[in-house]
Short mmCIF file of N, CA and C in Angstrom, two decimals:
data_model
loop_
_atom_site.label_atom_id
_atom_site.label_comp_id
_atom_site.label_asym_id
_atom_site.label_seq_id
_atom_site.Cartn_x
_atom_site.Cartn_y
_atom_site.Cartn_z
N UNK S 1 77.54 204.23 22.83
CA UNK S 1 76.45 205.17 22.96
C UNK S 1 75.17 204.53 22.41
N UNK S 2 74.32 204.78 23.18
CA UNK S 2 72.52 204.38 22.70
C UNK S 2 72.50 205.15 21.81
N UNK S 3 71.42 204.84 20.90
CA UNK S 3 71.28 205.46 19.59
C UNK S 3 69.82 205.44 20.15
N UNK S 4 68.86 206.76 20.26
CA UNK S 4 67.27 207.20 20.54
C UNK S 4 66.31 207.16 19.24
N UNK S 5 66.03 206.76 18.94
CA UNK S 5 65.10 206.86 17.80
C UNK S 5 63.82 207.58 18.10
N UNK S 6 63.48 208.45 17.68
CA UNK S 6 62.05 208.90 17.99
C UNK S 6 60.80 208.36 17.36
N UNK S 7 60.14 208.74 18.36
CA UNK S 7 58.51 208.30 18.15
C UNK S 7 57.96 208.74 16.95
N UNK S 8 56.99 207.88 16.10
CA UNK S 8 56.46 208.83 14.77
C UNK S 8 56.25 209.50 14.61
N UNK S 9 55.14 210.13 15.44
CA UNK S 9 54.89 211.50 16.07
C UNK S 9 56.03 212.32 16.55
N UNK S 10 56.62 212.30 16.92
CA UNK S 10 58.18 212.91 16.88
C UNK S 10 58.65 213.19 15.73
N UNK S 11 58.97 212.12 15.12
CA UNK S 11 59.56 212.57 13.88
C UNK S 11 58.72 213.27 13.09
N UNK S 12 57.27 213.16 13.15
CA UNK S 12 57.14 213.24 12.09
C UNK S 12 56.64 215.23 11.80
N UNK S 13 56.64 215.39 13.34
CA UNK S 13 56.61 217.19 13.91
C UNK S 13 58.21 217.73 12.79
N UNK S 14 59.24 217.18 13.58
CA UNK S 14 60.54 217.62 13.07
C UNK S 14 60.60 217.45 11.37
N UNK S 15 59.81 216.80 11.17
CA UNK S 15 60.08 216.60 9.54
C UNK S 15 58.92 217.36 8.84
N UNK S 16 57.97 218.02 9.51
CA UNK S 16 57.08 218.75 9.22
C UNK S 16 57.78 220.58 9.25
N UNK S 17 58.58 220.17 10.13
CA UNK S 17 59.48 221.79 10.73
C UNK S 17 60.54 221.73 9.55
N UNK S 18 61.44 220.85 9.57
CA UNK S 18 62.02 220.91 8.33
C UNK S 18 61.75 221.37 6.82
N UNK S 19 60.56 220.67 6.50
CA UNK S 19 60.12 221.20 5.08
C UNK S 19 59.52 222.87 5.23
N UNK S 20 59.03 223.33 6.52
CA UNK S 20 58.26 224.88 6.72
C UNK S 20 60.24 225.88 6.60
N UNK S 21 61.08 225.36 7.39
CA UNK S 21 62.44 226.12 7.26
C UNK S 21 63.28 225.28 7.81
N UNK S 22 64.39 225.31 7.15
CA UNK S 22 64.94 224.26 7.68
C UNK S 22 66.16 224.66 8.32
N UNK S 23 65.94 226.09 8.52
CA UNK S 23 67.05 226.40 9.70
C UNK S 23 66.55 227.06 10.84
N UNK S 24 65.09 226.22 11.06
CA UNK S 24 64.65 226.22 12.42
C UNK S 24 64.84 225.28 13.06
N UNK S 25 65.52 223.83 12.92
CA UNK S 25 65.76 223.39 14.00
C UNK S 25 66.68 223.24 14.39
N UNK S 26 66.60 222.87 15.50
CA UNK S 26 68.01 223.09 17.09
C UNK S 26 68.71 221.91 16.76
N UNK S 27 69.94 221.81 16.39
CA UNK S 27 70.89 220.57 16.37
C UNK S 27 70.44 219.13 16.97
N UNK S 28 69.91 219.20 18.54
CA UNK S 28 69.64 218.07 19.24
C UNK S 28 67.87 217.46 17.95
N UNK S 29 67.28 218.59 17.57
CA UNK S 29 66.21 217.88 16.75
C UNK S 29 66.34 217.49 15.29
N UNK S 30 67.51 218.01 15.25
CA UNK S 30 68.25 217.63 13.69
C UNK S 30 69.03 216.33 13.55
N UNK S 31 69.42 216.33 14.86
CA UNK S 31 70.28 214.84 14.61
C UNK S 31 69.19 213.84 15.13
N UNK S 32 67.95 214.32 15.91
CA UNK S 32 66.53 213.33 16.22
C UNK S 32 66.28 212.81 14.69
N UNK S 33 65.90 214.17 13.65
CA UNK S 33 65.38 213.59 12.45
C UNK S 33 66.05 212.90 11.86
N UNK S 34 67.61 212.53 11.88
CA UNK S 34 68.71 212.27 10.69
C UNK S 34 68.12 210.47 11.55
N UNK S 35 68.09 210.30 12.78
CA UNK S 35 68.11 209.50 13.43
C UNK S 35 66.52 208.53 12.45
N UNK S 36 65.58 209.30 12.87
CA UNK S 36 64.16 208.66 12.10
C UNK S 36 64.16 208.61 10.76
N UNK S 37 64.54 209.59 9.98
CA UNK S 37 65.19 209.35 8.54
C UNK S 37 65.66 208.28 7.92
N UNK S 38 66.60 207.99 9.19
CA UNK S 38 67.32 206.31 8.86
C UNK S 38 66.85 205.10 9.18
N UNK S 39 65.88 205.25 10.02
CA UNK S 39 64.97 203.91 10.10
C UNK S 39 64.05 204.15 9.71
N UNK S 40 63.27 205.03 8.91
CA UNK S 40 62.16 205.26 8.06
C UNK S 40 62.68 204.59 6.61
N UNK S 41 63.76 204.74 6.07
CA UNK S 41 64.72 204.41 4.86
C UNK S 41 64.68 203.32 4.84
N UNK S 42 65.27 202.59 6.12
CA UNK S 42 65.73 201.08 6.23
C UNK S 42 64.33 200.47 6.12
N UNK S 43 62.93 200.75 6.99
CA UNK S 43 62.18 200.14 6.65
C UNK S 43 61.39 200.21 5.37
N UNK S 44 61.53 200.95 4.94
CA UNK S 44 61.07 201.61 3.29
C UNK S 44 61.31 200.18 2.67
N UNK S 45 63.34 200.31 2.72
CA UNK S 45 63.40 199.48 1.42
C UNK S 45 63.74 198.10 2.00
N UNK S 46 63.26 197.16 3.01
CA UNK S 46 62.81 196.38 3.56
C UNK S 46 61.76 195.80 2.61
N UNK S 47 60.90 196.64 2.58
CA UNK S 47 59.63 196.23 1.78
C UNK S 47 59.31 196.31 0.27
N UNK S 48 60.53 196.42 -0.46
CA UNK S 48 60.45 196.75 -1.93
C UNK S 48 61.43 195.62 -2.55
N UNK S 49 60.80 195.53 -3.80
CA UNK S 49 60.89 194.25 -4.06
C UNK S 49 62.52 194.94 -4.61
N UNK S 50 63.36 194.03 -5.34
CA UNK S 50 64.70 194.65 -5.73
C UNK S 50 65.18 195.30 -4.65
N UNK S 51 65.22 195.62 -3.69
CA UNK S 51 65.61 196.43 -2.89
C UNK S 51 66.98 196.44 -2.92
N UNK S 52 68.01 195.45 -2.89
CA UNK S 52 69.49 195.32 -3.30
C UNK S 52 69.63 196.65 -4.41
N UNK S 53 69.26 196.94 -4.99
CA UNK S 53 69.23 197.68 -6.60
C UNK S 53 69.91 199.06 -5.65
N UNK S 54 68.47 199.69 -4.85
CA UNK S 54 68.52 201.45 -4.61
C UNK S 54 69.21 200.96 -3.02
N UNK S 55 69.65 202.11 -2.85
CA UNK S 55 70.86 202.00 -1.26
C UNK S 55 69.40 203.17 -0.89
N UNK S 56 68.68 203.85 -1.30
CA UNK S 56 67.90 204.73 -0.53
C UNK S 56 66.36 204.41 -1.62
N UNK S 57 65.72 205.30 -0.92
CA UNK S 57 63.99 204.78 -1.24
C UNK S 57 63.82 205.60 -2.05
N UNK S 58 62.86 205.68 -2.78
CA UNK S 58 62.17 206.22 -3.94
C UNK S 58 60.66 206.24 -3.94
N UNK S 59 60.34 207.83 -3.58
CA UNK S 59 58.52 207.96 -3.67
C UNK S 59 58.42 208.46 -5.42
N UNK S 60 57.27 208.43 -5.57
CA UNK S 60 56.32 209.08 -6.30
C UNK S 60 56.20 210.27 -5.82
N UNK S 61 56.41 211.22 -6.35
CA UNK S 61 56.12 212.66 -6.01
C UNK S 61 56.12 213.77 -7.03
N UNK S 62 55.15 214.97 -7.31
CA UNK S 62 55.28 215.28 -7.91
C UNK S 62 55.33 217.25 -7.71
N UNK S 63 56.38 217.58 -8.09
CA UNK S 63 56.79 219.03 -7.37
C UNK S 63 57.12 219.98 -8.42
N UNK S 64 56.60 221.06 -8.86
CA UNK S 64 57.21 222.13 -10.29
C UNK S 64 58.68 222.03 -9.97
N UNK S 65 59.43 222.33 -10.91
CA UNK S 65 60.97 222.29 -11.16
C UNK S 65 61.11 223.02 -12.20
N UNK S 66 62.36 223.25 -12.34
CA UNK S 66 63.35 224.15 -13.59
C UNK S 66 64.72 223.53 -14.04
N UNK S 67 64.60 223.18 -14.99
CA UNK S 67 65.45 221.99 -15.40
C UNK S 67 66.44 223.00 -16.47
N UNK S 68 67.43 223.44 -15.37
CA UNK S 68 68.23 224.68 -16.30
C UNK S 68 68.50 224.19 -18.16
N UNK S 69 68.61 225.44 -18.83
CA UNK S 69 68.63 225.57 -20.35
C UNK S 69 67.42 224.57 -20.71
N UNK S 70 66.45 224.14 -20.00
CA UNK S 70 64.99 223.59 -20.90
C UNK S 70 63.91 224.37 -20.28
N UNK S 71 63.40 224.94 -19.21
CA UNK S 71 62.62 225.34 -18.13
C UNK S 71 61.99 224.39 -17.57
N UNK S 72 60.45 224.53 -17.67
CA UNK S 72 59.63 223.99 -16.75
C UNK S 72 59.32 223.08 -16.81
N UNK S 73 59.44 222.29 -15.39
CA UNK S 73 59.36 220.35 -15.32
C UNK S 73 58.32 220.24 -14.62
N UNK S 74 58.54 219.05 -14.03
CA UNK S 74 57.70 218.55 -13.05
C UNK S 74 58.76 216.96 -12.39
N UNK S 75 58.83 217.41 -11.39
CA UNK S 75 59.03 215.65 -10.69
C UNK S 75 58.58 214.39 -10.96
N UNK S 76 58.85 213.44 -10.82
CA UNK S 76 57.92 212.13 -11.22
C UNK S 76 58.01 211.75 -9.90
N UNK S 77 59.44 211.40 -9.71
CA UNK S 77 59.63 210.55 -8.06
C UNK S 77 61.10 211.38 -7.53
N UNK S 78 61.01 211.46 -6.75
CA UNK S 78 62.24 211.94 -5.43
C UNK S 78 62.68 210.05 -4.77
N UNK S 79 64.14 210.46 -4.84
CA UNK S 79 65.20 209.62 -3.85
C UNK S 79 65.92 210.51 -3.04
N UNK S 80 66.56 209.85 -2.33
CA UNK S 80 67.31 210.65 -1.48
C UNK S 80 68.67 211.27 -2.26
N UNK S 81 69.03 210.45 -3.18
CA UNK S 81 70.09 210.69 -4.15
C UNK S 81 69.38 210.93 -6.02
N UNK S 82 68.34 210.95 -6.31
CA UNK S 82 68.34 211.26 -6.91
C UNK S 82 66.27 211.79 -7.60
N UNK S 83 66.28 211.98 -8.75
CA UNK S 83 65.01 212.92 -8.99
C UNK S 83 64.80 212.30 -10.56
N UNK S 84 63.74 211.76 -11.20
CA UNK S 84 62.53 211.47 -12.39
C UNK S 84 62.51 212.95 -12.27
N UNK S 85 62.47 213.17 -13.60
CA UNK S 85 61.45 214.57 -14.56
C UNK S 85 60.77 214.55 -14.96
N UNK S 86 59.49 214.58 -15.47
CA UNK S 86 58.63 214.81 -16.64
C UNK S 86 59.49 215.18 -17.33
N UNK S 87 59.85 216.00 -18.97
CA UNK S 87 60.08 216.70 -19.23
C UNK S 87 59.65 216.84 -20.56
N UNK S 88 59.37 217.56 -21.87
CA UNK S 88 59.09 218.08 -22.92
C UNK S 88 59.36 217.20 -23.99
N UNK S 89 58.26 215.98 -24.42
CA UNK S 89 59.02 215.73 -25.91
C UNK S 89 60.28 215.97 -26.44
N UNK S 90 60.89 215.38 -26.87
CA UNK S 90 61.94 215.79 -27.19
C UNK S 90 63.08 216.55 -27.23
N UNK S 91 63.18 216.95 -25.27
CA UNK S 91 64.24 217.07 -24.52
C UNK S 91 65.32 216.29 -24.79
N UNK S 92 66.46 216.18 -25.42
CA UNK S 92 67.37 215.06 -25.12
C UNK S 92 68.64 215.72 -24.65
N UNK S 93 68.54 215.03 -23.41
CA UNK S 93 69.87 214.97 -22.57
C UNK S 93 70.33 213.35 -22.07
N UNK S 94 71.71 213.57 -23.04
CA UNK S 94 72.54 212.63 -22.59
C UNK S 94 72.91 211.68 -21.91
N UNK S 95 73.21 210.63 -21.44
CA UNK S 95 73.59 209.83 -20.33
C UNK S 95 74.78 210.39 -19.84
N UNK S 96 75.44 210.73 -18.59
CA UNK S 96 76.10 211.64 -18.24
C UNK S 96 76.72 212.99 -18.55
N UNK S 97 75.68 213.37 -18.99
CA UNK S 97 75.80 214.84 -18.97
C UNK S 97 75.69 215.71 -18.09
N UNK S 98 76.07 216.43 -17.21
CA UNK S 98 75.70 217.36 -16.76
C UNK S 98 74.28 218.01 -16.58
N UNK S 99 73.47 218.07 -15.03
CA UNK S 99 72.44 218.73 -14.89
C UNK S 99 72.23 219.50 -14.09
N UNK S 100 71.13 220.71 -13.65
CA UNK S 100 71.24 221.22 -12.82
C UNK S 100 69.09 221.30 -12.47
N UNK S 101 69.01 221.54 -11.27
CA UNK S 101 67.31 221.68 -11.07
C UNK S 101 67.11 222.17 -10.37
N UNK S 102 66.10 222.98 -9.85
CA UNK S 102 65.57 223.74 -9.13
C UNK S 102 64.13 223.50 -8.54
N UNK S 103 64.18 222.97 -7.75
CA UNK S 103 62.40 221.90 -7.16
C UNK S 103 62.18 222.95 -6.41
N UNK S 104 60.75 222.95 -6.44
CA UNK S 104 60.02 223.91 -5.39
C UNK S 104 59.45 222.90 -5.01
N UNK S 105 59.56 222.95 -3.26
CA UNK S 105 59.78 221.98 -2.21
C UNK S 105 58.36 222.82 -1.23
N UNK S 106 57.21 222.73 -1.26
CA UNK S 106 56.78 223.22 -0.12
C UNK S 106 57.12 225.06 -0.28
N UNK S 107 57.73 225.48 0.74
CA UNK S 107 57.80 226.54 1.03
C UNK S 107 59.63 226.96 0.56
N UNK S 108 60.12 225.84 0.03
CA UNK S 108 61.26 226.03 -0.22
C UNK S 108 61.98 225.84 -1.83
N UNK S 109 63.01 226.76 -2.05
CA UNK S 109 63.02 225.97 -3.52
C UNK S 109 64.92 225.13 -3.48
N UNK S 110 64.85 224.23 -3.40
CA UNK S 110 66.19 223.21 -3.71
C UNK S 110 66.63 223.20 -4.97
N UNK S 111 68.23 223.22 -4.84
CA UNK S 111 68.87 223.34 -5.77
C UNK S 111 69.97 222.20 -5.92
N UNK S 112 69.78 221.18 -7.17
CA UNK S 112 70.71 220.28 -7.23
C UNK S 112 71.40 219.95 -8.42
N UNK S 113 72.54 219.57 -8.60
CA UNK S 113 73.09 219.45 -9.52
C UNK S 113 73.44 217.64 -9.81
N UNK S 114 73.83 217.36 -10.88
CA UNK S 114 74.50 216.39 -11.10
C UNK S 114 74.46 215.46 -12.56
N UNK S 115 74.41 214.52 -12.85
CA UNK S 115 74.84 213.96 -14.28
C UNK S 115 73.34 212.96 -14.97
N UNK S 116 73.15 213.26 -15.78
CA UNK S 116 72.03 212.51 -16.11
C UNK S 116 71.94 210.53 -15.91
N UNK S 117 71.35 210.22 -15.42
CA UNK S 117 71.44 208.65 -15.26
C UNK S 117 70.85 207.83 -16.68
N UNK S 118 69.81 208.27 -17.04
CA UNK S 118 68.81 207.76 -18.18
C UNK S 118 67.92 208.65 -18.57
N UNK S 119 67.63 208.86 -19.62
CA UNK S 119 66.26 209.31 -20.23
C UNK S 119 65.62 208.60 -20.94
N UNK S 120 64.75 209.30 -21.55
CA UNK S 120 63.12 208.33 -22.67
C UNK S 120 62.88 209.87 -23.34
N UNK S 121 62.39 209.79 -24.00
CA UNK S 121 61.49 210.92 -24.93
C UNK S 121 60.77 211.88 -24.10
N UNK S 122 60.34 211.47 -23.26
CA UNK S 122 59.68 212.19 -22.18
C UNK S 122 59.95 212.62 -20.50
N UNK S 123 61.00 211.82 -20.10
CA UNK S 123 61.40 211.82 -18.72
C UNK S 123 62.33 211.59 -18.87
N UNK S 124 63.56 212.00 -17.35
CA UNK S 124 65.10 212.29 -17.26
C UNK S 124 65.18 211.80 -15.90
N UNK S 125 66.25 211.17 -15.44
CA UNK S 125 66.79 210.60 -14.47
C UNK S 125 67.53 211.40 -14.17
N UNK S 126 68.13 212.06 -13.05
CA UNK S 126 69.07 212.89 -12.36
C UNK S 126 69.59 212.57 -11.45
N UNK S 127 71.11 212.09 -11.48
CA UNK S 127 71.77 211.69 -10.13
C UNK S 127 72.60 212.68 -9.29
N UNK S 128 71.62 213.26 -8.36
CA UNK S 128 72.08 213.95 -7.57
C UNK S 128 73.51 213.58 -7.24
N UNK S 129 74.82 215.01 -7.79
CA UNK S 129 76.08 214.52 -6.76
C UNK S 129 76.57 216.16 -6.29
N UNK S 130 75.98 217.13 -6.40
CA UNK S 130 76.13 218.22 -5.35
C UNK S 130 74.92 218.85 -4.83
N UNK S 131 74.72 219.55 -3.53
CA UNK S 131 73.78 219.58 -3.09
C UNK S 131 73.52 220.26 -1.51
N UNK S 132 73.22 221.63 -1.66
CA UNK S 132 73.70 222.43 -0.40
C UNK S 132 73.24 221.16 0.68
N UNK S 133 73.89 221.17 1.75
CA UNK S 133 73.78 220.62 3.17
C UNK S 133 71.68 220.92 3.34
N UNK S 134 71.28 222.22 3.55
CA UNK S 134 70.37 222.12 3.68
C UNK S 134 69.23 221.80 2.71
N UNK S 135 69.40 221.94 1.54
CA UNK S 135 68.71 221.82 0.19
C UNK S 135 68.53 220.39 0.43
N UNK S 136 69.77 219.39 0.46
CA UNK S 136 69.52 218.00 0.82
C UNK S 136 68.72 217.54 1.82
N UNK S 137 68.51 218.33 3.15
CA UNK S 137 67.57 218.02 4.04
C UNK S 137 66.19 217.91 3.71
N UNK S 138 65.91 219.39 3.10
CA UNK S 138 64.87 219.35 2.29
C UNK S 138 64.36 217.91 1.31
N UNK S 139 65.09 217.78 0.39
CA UNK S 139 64.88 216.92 -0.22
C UNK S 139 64.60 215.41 0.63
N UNK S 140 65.31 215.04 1.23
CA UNK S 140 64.99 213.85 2.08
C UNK S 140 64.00 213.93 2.92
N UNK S 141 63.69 215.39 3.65
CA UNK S 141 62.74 215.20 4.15
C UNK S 141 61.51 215.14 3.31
N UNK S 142 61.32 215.79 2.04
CA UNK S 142 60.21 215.27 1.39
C UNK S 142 59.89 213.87 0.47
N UNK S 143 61.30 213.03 0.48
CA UNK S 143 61.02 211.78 0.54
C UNK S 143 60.51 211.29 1.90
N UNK S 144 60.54 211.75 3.13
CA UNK S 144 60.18 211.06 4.29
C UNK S 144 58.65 211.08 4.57
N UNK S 145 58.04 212.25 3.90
CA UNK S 145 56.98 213.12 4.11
C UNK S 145 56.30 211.85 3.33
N UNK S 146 56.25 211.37 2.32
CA UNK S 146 55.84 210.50 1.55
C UNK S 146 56.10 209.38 1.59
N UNK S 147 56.96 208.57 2.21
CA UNK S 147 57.47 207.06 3.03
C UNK S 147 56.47 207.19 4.35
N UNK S 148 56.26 208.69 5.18
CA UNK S 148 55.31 207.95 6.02
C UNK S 148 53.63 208.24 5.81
N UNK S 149 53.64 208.84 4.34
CA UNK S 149 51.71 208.52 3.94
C UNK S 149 51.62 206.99 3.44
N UNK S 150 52.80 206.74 2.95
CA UNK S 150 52.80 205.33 2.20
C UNK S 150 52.93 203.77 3.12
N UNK S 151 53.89 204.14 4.16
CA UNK S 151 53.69 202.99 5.16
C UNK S 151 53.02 202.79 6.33
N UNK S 152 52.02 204.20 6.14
CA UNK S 152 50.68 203.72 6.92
C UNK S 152 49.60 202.67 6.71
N UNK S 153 49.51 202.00 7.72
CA UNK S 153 48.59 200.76 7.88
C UNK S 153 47.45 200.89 7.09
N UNK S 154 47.49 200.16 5.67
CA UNK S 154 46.20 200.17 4.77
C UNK S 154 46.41 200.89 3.59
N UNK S 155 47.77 201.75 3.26
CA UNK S 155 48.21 202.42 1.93
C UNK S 155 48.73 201.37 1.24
N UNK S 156 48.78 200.25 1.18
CA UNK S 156 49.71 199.44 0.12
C UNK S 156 50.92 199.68 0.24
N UNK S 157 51.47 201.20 0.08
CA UNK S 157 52.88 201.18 -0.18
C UNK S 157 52.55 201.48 -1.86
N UNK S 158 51.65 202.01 -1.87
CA UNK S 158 51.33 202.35 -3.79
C UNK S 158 52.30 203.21 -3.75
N UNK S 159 53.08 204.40 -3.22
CA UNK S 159 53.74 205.02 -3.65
C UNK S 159 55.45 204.71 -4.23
N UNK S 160 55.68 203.83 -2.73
CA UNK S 160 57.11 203.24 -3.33
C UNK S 160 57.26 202.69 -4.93
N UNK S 161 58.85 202.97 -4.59
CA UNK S 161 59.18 202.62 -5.98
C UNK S 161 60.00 201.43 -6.10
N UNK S 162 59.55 200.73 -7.64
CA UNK S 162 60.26 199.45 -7.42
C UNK S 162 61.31 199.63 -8.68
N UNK S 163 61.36 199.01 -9.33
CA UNK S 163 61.83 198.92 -10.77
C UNK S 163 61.42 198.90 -11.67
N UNK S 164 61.49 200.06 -12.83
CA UNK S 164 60.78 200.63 -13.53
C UNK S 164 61.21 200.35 -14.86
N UNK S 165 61.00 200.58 -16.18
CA UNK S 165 61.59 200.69 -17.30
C UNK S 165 62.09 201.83 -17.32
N UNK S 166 63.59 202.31 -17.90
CA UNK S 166 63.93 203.12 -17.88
C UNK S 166 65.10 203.67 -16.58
N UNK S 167 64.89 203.31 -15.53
CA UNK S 167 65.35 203.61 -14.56
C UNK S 167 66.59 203.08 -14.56
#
């Protein structure tokens, strides 16, 4: 079977529909986006230095959150698998501990769970490992939303992420 990739403009309607509800689109435009998703990804981390390191891309982004038993966060960067916090002075959570978050996404709020990767005094690593089917769409699509302001002709690519301290 041919594999169709859509046009930027294509994708980038469906990934605009996605983040407004994401159980407005029709299967045939869902498996279009999963399709541009994946060569938006591949060329992402094409262009980042370490790239061997992350299996998926990493923007800069920054979205209110609720970082259960601490409250109110803020995003640093979105992956497809995982989420940077801001979070409160002297928050300390664990290296695999248990987490849970609540991102307000646009018009949507995502809910993810999973184990802490790293922290600092000030920011938390979260490795996404549960994650409703659509909540995850969400989320990837607002890494996509931000892979294609960033690999437009003349952005640098300031947003991608490379390797950080801490990370």
């Amino acid at each position: 079977m041919l594999l169709r990739f859509p046009s930027p403009h294509t994708f980038e309607e469906r990934n605009r529909a996605l983040l407004d509800d994401p159980r407005a689109l029709p299967p045939a435009d869902l498996l279009l986006w999963r399709q541009g998703r994946d060569e938006l990804a591949r060329r992402a981390l094409e262009g980042q230095q370490e790239a061997s390191r992350r299996r998926t891309p990493r923007v800069d982004a920054v979205y209110p959150a609720f970082l259960a038993g601490y409250g109110g966060v803020f995003t640093v960067d979105l992956g497809f698998e995982g989420v940077s916090l801001r979070v409160c002075a002297g928050t300390r959570l664990r290296r695999a501990e248990p987490a849970s978050v609540r991102l307000k996404v646009g018009n949507q709020s995502i809910y993810l769970s999973g184990r802490v990767a790293w922290g600092s005094d000030d920011r938390v690593g979260l490795q996404v490992e549960q994650v409703h089917p659509a909540d995850e769409q969400v989320l990837q699509a607002a890494v996509c939303k931000r892979l294609l302001e960033v690999l437009q002709p003349g952005s640098g690519g300031r947003a991608l992420m490379g390797r950080r301290a801490g990370d």
